[in-house]
mmCIF file of N, CA, C and O and ligand atoms in Angstrom:
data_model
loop_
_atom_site.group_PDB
_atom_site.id
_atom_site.type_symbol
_atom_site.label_atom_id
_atom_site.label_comp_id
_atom_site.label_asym_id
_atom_site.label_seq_id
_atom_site.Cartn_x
_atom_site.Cartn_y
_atom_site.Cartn_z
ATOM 1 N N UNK A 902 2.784 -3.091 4.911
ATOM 2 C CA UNK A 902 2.084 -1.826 4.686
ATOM 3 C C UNK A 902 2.320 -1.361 3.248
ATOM 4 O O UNK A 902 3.080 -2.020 2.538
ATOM 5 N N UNK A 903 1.752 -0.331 2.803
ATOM 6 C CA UNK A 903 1.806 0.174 1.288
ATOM 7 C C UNK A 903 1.675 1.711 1.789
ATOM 8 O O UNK A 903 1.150 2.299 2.735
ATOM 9 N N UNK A 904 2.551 2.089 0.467
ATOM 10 C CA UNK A 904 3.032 3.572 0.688
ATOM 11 C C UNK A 904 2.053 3.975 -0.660
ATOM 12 O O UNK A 904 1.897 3.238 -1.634
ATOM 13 N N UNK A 905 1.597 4.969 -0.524
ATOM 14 C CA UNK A 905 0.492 5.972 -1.723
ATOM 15 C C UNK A 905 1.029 7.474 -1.427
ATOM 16 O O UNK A 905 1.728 7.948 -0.532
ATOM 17 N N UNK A 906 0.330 8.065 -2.686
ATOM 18 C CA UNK A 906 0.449 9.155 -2.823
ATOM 19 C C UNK A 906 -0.812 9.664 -3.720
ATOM 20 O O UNK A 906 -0.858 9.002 -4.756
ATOM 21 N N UNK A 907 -1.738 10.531 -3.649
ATOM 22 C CA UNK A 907 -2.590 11.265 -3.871
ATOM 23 C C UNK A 907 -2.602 11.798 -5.164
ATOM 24 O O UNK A 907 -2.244 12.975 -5.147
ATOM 25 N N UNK A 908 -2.814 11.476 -6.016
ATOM 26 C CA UNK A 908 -3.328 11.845 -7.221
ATOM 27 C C UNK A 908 -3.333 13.731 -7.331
ATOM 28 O O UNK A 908 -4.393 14.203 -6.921
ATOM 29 N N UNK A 909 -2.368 14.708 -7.786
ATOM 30 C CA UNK A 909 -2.550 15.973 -7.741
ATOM 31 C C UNK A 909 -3.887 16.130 -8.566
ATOM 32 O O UNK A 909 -4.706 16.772 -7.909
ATOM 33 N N UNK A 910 -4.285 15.804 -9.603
ATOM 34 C CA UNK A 910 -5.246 15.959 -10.289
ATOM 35 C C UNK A 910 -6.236 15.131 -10.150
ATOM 36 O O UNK A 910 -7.307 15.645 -10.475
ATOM 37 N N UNK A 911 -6.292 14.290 -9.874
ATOM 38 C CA UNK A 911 -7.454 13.439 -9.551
ATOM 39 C C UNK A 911 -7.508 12.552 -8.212
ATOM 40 O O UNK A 911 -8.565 11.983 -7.937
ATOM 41 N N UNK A 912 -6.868 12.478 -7.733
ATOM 42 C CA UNK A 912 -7.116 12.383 -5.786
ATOM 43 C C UNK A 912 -6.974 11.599 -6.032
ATOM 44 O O UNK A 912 -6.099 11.298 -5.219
ATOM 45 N N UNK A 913 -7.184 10.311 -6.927
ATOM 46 C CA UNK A 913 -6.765 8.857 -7.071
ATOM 47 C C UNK A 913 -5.345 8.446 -5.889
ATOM 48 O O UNK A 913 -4.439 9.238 -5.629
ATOM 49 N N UNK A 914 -5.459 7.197 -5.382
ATOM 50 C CA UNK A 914 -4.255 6.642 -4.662
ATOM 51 C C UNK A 914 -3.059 5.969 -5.551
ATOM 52 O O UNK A 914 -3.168 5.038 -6.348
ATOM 53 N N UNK A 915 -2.055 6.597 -5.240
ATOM 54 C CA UNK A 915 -0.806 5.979 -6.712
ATOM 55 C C UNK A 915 -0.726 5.107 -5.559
ATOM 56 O O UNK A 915 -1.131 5.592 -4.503
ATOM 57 N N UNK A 916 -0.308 3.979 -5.544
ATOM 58 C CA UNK A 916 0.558 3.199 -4.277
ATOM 59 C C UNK A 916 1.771 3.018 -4.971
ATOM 60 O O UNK A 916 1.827 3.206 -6.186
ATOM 61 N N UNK A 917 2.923 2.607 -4.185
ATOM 62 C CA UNK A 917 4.235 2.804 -4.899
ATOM 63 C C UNK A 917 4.738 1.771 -4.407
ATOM 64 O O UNK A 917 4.486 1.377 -3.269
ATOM 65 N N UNK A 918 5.546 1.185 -5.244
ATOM 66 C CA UNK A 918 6.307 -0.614 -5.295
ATOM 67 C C UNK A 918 7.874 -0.428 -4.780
ATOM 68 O O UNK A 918 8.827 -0.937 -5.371
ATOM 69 N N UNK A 919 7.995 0.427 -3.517
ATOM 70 C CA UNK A 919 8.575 0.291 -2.616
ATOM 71 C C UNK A 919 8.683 -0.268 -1.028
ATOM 72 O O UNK A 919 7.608 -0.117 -0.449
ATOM 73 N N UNK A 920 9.495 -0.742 -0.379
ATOM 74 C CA UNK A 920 9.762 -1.696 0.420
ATOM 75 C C UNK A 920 10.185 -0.331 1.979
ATOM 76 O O UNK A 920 10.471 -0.598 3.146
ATOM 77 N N UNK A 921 10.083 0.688 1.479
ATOM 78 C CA UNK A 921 10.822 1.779 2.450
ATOM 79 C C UNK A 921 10.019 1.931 3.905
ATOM 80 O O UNK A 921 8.869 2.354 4.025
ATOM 81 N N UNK A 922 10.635 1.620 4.663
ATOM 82 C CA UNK A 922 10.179 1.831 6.462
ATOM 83 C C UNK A 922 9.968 3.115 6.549
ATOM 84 O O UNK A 922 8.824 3.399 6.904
ATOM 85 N N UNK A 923 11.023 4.430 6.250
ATOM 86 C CA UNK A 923 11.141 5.510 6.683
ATOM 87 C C UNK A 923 10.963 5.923 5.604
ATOM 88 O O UNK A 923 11.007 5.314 4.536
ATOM 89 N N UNK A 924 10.625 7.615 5.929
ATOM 90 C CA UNK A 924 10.331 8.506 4.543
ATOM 91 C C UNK A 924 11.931 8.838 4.358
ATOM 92 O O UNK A 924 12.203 9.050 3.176
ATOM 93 N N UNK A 925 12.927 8.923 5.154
ATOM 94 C CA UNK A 925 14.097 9.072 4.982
ATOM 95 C C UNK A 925 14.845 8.174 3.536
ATOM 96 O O UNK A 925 15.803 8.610 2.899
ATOM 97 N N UNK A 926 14.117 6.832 3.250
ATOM 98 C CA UNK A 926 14.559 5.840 2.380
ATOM 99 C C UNK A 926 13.875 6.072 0.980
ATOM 100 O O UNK A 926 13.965 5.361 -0.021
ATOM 101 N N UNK A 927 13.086 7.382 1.176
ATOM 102 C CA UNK A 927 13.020 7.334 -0.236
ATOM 103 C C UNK A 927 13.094 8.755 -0.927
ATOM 104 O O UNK A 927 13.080 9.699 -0.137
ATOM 105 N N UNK A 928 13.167 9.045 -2.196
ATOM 106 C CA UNK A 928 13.798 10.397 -2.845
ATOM 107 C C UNK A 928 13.393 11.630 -2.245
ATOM 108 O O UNK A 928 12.325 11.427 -1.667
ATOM 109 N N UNK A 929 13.877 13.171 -2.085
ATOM 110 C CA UNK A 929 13.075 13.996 -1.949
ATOM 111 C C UNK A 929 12.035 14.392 -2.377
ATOM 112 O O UNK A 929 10.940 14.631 -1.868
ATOM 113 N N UNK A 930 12.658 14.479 -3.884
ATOM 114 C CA UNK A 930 11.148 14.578 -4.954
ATOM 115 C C UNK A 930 11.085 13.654 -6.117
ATOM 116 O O UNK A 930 12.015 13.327 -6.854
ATOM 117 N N UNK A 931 10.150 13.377 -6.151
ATOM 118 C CA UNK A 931 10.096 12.708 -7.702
ATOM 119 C C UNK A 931 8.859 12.510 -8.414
ATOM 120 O O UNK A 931 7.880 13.018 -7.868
ATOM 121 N N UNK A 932 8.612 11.761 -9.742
ATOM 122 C CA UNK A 932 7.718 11.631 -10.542
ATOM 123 C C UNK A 932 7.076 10.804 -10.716
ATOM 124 O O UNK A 932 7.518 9.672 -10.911
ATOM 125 N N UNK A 933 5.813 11.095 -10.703
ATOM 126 C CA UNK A 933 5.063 9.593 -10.666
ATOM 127 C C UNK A 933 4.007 10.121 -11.863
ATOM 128 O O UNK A 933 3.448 11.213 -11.758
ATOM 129 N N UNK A 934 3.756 9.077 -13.211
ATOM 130 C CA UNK A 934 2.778 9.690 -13.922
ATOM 131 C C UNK A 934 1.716 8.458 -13.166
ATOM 132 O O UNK A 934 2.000 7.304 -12.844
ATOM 133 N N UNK A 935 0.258 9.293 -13.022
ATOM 134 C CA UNK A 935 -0.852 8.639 -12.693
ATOM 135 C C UNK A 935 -1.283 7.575 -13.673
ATOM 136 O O UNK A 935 -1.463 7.637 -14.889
ATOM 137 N N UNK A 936 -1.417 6.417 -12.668
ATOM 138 C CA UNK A 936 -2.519 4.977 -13.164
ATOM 139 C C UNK A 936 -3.606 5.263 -14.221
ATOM 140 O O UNK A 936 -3.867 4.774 -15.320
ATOM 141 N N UNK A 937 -4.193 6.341 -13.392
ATOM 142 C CA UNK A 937 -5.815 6.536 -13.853
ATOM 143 C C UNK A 937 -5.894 6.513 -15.276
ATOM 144 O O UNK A 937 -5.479 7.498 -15.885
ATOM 145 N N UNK A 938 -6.436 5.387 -16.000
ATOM 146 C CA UNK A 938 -6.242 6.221 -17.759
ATOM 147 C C UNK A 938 -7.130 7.622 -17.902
ATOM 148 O O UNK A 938 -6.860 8.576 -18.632
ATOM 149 N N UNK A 939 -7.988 7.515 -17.223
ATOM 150 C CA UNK A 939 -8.639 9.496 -17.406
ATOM 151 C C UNK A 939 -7.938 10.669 -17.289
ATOM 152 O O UNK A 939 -8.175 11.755 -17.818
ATOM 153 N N UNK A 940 -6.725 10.232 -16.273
ATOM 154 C CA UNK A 940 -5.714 11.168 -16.044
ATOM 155 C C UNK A 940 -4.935 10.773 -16.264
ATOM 156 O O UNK A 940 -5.116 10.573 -17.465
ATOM 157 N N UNK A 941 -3.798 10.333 -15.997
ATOM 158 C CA UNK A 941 -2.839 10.155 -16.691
ATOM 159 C C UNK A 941 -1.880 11.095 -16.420
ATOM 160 O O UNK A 941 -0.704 10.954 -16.753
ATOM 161 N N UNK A 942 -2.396 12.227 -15.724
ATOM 162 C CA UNK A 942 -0.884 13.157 -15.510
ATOM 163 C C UNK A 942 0.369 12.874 -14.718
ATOM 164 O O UNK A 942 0.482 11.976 -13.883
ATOM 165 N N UNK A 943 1.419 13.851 -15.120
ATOM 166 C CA UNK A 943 2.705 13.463 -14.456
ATOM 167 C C UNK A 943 2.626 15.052 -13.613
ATOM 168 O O UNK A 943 2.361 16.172 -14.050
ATOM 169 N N UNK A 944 2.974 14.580 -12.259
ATOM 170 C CA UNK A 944 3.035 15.105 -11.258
ATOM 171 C C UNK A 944 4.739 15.336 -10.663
ATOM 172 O O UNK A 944 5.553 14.438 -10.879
ATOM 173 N N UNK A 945 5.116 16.475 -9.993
ATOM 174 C CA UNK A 945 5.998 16.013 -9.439
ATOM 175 C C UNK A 945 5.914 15.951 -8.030
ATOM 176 O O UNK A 945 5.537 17.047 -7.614
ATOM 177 N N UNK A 946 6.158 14.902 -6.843
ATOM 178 C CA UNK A 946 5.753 14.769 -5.559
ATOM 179 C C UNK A 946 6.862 14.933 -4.512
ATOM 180 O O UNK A 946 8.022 14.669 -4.826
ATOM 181 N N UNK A 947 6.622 15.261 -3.566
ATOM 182 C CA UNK A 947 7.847 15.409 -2.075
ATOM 183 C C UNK A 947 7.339 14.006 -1.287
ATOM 184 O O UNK A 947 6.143 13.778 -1.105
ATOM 185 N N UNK A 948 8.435 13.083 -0.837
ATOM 186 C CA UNK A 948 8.349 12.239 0.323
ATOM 187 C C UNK A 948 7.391 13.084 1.358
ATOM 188 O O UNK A 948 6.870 12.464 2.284
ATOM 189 N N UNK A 949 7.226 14.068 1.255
ATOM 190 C CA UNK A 949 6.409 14.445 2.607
ATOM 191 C C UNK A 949 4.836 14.023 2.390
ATOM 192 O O UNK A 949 3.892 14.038 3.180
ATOM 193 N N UNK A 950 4.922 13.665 1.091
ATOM 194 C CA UNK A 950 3.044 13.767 0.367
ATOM 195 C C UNK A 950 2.937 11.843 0.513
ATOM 196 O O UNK A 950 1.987 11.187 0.085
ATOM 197 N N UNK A 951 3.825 11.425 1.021
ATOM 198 C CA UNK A 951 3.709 9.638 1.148
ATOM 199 C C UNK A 951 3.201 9.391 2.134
ATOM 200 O O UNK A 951 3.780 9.628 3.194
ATOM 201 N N UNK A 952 2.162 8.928 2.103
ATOM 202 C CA UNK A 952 1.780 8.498 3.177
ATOM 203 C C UNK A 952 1.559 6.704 3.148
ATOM 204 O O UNK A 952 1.409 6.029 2.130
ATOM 205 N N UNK A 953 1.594 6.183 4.634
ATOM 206 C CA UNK A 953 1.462 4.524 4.806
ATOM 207 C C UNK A 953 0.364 4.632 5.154
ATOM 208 O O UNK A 953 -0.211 5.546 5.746
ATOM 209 N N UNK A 954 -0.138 3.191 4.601
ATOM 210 C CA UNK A 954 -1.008 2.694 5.262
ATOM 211 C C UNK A 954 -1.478 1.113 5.455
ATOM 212 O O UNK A 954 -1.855 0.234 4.681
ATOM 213 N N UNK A 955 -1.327 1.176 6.443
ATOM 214 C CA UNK A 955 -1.163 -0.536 6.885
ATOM 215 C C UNK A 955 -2.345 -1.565 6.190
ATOM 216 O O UNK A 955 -3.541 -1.347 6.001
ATOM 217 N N UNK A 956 -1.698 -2.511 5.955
ATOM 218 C CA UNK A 956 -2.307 -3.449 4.659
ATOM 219 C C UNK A 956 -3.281 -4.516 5.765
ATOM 220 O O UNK A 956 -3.147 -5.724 5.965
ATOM 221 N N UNK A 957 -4.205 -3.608 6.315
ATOM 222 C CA UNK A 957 -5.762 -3.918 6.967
ATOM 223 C C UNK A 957 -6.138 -5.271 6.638
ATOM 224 O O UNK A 957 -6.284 -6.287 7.318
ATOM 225 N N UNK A 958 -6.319 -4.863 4.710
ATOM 226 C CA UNK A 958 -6.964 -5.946 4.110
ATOM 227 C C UNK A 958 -6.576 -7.111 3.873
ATOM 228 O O UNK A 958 -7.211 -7.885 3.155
ATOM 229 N N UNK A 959 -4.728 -7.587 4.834
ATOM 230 C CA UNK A 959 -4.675 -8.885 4.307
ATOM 231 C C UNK A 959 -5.723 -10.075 5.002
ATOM 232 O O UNK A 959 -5.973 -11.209 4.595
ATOM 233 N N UNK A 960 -6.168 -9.431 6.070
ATOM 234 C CA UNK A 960 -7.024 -10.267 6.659
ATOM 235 C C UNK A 960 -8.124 -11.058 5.755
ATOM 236 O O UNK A 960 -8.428 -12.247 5.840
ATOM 237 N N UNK A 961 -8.672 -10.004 4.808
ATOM 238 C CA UNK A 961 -9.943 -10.041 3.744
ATOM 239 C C UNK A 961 -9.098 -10.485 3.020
ATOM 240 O O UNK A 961 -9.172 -11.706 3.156
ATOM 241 N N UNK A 962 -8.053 -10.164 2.073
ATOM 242 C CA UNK A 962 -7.300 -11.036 1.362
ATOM 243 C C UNK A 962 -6.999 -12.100 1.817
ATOM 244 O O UNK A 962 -7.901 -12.908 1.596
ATOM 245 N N UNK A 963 -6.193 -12.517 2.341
ATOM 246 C CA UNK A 963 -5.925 -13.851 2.846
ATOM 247 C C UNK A 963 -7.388 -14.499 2.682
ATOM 248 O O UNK A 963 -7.542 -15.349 1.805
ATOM 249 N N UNK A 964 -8.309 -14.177 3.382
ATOM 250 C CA UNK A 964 -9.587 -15.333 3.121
ATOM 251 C C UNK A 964 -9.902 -15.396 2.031
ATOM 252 O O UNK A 964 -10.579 -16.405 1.833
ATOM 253 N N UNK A 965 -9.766 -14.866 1.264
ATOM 254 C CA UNK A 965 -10.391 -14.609 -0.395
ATOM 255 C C UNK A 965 -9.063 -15.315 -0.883
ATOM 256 O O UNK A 965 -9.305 -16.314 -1.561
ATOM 257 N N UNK A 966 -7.963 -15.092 -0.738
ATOM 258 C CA UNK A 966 -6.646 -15.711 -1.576
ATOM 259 C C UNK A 966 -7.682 -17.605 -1.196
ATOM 260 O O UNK A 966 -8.254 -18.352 -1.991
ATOM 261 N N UNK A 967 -7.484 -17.716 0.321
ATOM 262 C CA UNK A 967 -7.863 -19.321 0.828
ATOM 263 C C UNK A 967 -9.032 -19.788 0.215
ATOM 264 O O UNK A 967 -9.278 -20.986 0.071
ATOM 265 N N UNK A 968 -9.732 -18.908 -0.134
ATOM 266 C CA UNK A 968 -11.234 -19.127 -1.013
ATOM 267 C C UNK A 968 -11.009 -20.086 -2.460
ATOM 268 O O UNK A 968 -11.311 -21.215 -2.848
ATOM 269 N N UNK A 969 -10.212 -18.758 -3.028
ATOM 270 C CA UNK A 969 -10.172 -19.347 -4.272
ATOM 271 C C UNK A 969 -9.225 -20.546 -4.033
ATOM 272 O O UNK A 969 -9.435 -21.544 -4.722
ATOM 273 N N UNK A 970 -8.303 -20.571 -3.225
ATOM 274 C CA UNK A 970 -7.533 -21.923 -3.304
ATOM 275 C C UNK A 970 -8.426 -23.422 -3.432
ATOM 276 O O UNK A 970 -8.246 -24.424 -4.124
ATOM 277 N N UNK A 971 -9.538 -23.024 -2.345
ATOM 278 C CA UNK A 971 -10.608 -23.876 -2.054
ATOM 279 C C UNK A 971 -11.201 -24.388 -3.257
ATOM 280 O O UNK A 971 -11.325 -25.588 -3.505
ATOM 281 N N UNK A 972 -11.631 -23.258 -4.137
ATOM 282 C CA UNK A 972 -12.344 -23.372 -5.449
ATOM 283 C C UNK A 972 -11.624 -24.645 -6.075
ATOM 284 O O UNK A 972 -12.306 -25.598 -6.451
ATOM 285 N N UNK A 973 -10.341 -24.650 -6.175
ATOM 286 C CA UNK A 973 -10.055 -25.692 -6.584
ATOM 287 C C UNK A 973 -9.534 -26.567 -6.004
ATOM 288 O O UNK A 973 -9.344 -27.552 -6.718
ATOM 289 N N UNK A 974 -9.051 -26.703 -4.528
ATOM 290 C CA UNK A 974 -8.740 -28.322 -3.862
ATOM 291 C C UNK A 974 -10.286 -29.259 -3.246
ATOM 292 O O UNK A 974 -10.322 -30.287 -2.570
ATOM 293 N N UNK A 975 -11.404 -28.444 -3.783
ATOM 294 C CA UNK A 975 -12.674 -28.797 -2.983
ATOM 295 C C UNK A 975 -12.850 -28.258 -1.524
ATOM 296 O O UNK A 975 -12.032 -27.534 -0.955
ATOM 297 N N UNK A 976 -14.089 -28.734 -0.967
ATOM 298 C CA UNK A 976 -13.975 -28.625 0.058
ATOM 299 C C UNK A 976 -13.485 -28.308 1.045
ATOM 300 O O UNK A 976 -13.616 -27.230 1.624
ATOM 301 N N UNK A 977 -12.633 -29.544 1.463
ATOM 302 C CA UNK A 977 -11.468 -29.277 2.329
ATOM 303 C C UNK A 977 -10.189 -28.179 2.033
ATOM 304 O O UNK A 977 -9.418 -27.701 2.866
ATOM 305 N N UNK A 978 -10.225 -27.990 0.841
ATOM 306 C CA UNK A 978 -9.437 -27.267 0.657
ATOM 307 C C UNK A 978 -9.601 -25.756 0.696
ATOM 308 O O UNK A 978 -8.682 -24.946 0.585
ATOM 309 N N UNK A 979 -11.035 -25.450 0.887
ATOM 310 C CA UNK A 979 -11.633 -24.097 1.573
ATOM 311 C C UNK A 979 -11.105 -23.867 2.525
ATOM 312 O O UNK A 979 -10.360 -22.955 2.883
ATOM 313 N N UNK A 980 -11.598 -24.956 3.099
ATOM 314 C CA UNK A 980 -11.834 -24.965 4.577
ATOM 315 C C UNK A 980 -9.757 -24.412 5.480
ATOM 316 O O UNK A 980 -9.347 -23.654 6.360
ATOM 317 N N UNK A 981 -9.284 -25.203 4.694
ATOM 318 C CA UNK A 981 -7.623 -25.302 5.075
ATOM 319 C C UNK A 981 -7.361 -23.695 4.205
ATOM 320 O O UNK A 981 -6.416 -23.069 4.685
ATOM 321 N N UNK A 982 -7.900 -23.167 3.309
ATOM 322 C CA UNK A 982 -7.483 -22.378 2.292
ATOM 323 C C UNK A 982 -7.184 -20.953 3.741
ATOM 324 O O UNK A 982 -6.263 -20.200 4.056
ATOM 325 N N UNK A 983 -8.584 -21.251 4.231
ATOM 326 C CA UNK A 983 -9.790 -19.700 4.854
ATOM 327 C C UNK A 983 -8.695 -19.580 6.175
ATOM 328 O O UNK A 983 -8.160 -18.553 6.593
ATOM 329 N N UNK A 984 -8.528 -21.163 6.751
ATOM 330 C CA UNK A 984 -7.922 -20.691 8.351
ATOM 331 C C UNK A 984 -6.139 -20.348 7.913
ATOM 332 O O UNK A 984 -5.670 -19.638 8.802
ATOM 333 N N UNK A 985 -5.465 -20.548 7.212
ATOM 334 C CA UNK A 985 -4.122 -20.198 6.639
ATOM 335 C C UNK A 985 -4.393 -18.714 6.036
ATOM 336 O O UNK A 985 -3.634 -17.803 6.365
ATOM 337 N N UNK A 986 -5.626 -18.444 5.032
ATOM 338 C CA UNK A 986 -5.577 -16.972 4.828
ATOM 339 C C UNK A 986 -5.889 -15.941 6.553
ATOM 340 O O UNK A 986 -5.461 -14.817 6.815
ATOM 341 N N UNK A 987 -6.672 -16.767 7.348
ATOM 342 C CA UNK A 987 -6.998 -15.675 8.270
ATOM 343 C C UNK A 987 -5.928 -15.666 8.913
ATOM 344 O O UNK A 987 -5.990 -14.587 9.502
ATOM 345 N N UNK A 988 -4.652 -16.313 9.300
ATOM 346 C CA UNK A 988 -3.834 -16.811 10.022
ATOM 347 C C UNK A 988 -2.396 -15.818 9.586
ATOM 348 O O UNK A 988 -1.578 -15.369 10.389
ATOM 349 N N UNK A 989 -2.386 -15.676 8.364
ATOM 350 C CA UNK A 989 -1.682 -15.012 7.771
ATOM 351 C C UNK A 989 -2.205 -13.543 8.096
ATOM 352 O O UNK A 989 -1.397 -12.740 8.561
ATOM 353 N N UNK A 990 -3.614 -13.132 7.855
ATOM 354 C CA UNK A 990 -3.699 -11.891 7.574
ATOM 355 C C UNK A 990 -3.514 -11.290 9.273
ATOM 356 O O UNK A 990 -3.255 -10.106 9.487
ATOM 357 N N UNK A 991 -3.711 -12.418 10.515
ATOM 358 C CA UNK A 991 -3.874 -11.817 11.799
ATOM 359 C C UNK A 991 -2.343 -11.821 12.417
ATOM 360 O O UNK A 991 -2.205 -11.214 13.479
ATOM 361 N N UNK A 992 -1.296 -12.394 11.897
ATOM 362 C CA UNK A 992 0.140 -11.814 11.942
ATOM 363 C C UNK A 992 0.802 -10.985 11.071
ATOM 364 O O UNK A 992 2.025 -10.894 10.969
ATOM 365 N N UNK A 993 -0.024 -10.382 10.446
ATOM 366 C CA UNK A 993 1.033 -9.244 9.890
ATOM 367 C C UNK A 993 0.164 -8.018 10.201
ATOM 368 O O UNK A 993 0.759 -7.004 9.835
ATOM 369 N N UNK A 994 -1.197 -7.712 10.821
ATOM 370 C CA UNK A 994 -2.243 -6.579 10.476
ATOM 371 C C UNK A 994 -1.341 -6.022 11.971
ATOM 372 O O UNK A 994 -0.994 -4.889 11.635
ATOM 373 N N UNK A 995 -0.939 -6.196 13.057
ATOM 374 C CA UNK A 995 -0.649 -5.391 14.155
ATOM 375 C C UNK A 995 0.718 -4.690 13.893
ATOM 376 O O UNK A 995 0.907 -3.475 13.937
ATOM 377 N N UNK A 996 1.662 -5.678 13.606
ATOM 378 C CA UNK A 996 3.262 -4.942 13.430
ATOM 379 C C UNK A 996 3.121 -4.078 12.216
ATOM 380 O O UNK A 996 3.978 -3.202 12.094
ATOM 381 N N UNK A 997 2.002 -4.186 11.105
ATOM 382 C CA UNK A 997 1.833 -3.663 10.104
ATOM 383 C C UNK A 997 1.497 -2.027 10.352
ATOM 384 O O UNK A 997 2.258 -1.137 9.970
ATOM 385 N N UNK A 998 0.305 -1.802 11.014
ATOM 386 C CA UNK A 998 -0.331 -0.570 10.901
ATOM 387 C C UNK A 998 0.725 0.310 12.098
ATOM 388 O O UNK A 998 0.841 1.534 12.153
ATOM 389 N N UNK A 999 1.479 -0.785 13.070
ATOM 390 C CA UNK A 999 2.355 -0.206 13.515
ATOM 391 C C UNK A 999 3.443 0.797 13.058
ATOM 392 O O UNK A 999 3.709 1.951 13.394
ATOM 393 N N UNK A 1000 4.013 -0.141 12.098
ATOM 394 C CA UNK A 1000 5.026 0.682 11.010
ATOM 395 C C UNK A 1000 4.431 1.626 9.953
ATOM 396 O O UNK A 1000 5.208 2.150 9.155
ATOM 397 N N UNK A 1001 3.058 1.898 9.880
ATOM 398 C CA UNK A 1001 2.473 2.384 8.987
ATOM 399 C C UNK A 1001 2.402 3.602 9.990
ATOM 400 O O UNK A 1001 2.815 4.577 9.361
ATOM 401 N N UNK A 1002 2.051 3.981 11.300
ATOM 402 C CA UNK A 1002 1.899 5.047 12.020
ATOM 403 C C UNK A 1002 3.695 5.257 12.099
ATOM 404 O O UNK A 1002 4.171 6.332 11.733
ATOM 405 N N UNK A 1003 4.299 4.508 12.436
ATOM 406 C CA UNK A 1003 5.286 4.397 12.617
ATOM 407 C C UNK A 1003 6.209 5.830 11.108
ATOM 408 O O UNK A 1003 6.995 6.698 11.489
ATOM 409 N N UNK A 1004 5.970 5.732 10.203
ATOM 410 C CA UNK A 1004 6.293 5.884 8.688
ATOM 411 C C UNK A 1004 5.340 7.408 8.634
ATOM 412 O O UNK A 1004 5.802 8.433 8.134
ATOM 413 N N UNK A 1005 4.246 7.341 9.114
ATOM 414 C CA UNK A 1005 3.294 8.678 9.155
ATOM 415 C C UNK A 1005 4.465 9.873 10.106
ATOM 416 O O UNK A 1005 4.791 11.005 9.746
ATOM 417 N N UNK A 1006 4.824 9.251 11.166
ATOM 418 C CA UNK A 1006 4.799 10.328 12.171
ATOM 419 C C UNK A 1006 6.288 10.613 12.268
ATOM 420 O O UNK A 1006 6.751 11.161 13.268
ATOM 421 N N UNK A 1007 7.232 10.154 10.980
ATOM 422 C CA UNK A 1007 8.486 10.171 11.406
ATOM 423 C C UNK A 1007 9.200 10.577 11.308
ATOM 424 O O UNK A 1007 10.338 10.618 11.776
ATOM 425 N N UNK A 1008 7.852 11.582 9.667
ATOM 426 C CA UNK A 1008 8.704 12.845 9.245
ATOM 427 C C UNK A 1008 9.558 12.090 7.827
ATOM 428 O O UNK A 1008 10.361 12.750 7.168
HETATM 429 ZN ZN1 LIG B 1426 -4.620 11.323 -11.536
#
């Protein structure tokens, strides 16, 4: 799953390059200056403004990662690329959005 936080000025999604299960595991408050080059502001945020959200798209990733693998083993190597990306993305999307509600509701 991936943890974001809301852009105060521009609603943009920060996602944050933490590994944290619980909102308990990460700071009370802190600073995040925004991605956006239009904005760019520095915000200061509460763990309460984090929200998860379960990484849906490895399913679509994974086939697209197996795609391009394909691009270059040929053929067969699509073909092996697509069922390893879907394979991947259909064991992690359930325990995922789990811990992602899981991380929403836990306070
Ligand atoms: Zn912003």
């Amino acid at each position: 799953m991936k943890l974001y936080i809301k852009c105060d000025s521009c609603d943009q999604k920060i996602y944050l390059s933490t590994q944290a299960r619980h909102k308990s595991e990460l700071p009370e408050k802190f600073k995040l200056s925004c991605p956006n080059n239009v904005c760019k502001k520095e915000h200061e945020y509460k763990r309460e403004d984090v929200i998860a959200e379960p990484s849906n798209g490895t399913g679509a990733g994974g086939a697209v990662v197996g795609g391009l693998l394909g691009l270059v083993g040929g053929p067969l190597g699509l073909i092996i690329g697509a069922i390893i990306g879907g394979v991947i993305g259909a064991s992690t999307d359930q325990s995922d959005s789990e811990a992602a509600n899981k991380f929403n509701s836990g306070g």
